[in-house]
Short mmCIF file of C-alpha atoms in Angstrom, two decimals:
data_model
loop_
_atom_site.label_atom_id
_atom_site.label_comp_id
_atom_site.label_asym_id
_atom_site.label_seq_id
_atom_site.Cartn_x
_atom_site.Cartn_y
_atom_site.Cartn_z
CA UNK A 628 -5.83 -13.03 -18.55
CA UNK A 629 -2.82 -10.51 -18.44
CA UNK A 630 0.52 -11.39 -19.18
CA UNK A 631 4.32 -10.16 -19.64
CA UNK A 632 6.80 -11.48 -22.14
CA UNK A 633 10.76 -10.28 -21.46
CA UNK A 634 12.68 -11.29 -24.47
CA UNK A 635 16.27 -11.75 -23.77
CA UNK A 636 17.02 -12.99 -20.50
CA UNK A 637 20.03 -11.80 -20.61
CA UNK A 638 21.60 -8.62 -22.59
CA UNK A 639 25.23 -7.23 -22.55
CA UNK A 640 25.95 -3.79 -23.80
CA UNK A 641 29.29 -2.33 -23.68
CA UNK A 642 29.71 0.97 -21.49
CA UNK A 643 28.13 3.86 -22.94
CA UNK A 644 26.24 1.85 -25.69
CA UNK A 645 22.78 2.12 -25.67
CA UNK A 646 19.79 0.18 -23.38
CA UNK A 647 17.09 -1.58 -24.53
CA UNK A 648 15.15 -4.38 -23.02
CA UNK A 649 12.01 -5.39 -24.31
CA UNK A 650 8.66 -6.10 -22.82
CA UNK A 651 5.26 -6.97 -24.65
CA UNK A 652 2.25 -7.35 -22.91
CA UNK A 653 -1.44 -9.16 -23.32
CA UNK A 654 -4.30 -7.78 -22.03
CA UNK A 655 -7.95 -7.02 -23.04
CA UNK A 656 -8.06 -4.26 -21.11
CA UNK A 657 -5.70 -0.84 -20.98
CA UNK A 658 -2.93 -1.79 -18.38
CA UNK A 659 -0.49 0.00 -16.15
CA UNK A 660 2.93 -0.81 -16.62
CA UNK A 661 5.57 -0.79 -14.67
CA UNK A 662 9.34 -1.27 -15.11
CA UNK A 663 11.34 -2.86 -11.67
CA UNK A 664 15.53 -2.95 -11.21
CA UNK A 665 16.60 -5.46 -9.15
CA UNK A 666 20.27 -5.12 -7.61
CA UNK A 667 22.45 -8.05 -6.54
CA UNK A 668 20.75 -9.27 -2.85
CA UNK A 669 18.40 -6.49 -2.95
CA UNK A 670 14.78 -6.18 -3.51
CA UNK A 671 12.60 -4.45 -6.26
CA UNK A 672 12.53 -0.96 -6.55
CA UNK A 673 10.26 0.98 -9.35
CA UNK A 674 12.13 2.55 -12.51
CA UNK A 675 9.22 4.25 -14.09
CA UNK A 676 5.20 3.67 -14.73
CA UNK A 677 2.87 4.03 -17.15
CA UNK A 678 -0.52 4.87 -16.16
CA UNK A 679 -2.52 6.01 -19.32
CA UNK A 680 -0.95 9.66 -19.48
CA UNK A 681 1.60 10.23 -21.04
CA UNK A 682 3.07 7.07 -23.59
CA UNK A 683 6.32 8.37 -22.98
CA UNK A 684 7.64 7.79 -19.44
CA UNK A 685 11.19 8.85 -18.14
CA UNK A 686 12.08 7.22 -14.79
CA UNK A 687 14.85 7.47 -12.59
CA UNK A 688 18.48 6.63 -13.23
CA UNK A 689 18.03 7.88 -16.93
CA UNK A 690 15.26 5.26 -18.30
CA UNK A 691 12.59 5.74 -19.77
CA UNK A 692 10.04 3.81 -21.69
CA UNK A 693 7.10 3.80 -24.27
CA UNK A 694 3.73 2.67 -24.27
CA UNK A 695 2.85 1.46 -27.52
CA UNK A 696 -0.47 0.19 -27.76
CA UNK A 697 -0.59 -0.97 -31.26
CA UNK A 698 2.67 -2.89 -30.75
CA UNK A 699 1.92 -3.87 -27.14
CA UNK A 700 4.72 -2.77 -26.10
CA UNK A 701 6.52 -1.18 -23.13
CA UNK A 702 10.52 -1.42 -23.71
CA UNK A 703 13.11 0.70 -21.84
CA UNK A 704 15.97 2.02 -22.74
CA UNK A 705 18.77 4.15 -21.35
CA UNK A 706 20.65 6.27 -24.11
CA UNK A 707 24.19 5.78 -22.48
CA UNK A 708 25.13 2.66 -20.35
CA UNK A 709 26.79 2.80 -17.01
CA UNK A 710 28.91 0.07 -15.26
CA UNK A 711 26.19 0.62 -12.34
CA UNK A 712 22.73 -0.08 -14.63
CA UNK A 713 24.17 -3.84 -13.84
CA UNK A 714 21.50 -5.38 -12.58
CA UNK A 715 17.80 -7.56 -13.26
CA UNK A 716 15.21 -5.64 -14.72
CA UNK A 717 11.38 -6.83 -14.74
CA UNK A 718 8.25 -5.61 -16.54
CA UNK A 719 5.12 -6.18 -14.84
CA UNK A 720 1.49 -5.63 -15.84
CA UNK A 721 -1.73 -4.52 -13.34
CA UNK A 722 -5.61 -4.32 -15.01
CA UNK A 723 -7.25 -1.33 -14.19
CA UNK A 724 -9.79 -1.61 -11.81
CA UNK A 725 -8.02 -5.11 -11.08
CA UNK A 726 -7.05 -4.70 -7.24
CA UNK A 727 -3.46 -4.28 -7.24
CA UNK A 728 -2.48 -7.49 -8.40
CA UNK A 729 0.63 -7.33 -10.60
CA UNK A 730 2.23 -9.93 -12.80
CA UNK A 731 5.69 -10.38 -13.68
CA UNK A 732 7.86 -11.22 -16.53
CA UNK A 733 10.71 -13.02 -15.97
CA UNK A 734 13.30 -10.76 -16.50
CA UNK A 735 16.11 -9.56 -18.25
CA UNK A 736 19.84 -9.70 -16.81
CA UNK A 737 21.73 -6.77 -17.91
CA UNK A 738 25.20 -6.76 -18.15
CA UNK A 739 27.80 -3.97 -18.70
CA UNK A 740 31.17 -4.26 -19.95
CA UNK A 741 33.87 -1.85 -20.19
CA UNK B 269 9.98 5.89 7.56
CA UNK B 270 11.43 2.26 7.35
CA UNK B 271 9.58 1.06 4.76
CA UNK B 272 8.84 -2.46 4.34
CA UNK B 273 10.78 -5.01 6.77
CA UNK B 274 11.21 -8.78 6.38
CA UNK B 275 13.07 -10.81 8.72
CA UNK B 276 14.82 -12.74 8.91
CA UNK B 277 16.78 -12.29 6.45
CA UNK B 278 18.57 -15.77 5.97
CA UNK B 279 16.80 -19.06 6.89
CA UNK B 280 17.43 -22.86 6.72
CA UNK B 281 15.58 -25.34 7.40
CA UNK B 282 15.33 -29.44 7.10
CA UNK B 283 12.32 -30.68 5.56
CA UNK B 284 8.98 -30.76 7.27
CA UNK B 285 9.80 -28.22 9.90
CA UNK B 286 7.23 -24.97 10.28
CA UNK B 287 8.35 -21.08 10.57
CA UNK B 288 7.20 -17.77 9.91
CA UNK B 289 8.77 -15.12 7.55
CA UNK B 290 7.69 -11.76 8.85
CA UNK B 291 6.44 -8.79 7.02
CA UNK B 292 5.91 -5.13 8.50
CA UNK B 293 5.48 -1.97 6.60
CA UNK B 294 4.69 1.71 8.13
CA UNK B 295 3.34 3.64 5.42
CA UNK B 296 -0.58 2.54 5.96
CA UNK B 297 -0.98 0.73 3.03
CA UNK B 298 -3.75 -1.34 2.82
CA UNK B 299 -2.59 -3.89 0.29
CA UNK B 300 0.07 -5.89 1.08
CA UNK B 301 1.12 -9.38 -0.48
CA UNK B 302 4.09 -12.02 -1.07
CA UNK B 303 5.87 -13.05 -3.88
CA UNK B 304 8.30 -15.78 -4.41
CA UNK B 305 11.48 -15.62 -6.50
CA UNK B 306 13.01 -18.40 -8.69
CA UNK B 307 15.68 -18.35 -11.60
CA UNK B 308 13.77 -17.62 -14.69
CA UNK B 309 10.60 -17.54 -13.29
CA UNK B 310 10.33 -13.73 -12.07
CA UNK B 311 8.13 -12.55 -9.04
CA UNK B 312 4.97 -15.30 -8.80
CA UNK B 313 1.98 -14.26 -5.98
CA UNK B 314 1.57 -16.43 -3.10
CA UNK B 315 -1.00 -14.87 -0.90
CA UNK B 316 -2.25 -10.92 -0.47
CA UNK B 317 -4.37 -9.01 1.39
CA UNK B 318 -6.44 -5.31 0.61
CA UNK B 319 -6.60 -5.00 4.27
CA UNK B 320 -6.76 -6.06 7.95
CA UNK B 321 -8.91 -9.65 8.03
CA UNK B 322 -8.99 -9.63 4.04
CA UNK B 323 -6.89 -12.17 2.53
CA UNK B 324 -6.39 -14.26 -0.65
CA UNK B 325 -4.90 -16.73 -2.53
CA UNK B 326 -2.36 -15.57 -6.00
CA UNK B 327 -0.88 -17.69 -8.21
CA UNK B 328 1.05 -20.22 -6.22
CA UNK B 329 -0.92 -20.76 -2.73
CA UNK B 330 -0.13 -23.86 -2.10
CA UNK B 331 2.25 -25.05 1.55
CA UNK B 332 1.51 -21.05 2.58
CA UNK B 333 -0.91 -19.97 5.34
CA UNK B 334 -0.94 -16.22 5.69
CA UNK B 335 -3.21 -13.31 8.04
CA UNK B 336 -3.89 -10.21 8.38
CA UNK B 337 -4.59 -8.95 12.01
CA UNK B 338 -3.37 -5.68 12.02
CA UNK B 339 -2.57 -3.22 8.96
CA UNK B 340 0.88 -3.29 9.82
CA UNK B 341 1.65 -6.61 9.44
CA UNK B 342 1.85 -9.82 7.01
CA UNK B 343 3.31 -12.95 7.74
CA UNK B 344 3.95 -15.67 5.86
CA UNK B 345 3.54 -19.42 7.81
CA UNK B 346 5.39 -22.13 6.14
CA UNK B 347 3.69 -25.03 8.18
CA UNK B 348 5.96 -27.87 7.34
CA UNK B 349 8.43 -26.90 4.70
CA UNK B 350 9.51 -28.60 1.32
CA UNK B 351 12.58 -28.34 -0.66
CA UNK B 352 10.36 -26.85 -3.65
CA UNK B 353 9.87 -23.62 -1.04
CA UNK B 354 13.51 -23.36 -1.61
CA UNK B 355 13.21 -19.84 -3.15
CA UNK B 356 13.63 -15.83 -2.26
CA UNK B 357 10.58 -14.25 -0.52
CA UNK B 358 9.67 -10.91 -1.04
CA UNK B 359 7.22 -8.71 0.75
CA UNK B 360 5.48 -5.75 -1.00
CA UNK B 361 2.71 -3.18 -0.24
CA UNK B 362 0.82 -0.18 -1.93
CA UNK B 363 -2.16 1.76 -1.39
CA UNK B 364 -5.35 -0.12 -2.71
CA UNK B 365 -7.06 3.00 -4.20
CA UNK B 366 -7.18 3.19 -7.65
CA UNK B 367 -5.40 5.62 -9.91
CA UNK B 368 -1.32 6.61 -9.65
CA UNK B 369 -1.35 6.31 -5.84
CA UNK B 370 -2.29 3.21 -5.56
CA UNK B 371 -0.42 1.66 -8.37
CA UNK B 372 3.40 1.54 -7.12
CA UNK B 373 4.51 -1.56 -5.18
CA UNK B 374 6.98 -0.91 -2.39
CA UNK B 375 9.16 -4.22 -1.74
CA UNK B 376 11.09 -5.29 1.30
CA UNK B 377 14.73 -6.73 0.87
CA UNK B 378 13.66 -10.30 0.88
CA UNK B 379 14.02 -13.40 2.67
CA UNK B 380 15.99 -16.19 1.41
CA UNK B 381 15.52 -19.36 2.37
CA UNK B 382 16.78 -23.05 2.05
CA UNK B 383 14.88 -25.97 2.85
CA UNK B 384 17.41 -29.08 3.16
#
């Protein structure tokens, strides 16, 4: 069975400090990945993916991740932290040639202070 | 395009009464599926579907009927509602093939709702 593991739910980084929010993964088979931001009363929408190409993955907003398989690991991070990266972020894990089932971690609360 | 839709967008309701969250998308996916949304629990599956007359049961089933009669379209029948079903709803579709296109998730803005 796959599964997702957020540590931290909740982070605080001062503006301009750096991002990272952690995600490890179980699976017995390769995964895709896939990092979601939630805004306040909004739904999901997709930061980046990892799909078995490239282990480095830059997404939108200034994210990116890395797919490290030895480590299990697909953290993101965002170099320089803006007052508007405040928001939930969620990792979530699909099998390959697993229908498009995806499971969730239970996500990380970012905040942002000046 | 519009997307995904869900409506309504607010709901309460007393205990043991029925109602239907709806779910449209126009963007010809083929899968579609609902999630549920509780503090600390992330997204859980209730119920999906890879296509028109296909459905099936995720993670939490249970108090949810769903169907699939048209592509378009996947609601969500709460048939006589609980206080645990207290939660945010979300509504999310994709392609089914396999490979990059079929991988990303498109969500709708939720539905929250409040079962008294």
């Amino acid at each position: 069975a796959q599964s997702v593991t957020q540590l931290g739910s909740h982070v605080s980084v001062s503006e301009g400090a750096l991002v990272l929010l952690r995600c490890n993964y179980s699976s017995s088979v390769p995964p895709y990945l896939f990092w979601y931001v939630q805004y306040p009363n909004q739904g999901l929408q997709l930061l980046l993916k990892y799909t078995s190409a490239a282990t480095l993955v830059k997404g939108i907003n200034g994210f990116e991740a890395e797919f490290k398989k030895s480590e299990t690991s697909f953290h993101l991070t965002k170099p320089s932290a803006h007052m508007s990266d405040a928001a939930e972020y969620f990792c979530a894990v699909k099998l390959t040639g697993g229908g498009n089932k995806l499971t969730f971690g239970t996500g990380t609360q970012l905040k942002v202070e000046l | 395009n519009a997307g995904v839709t869900q409506t309504p967008k607010f709901q309460v309701l007393k205990t043991g009464q029925s109602m239907t969250l709806q779910c449209a998308q126009d963007m010809n996916h083929e899968y579609m599926s609902w999630y549920r949304q509780d503090p600390g629990m992330g997204l859980r599956l209730i119920h999906y579907s890879v296509g028109a007359g296909i459905t099936d049961q995720g993670e939490v089933p249970n108090g949810y009927n769903v169907s699939r009669s048209t592509t378009e379209d996947f609601p969500l029948r709460l048939l006589s509602a609980a206080p645990s079903q207290t939660s945010v709803y979300f509504c999310a579709s994709s392609y089914s093939s396999q490979g990059a296109r079929g991988n990303e998730q498109f969500f709708g803005p939720g539905t929250r709702l409040t079962v008294l």
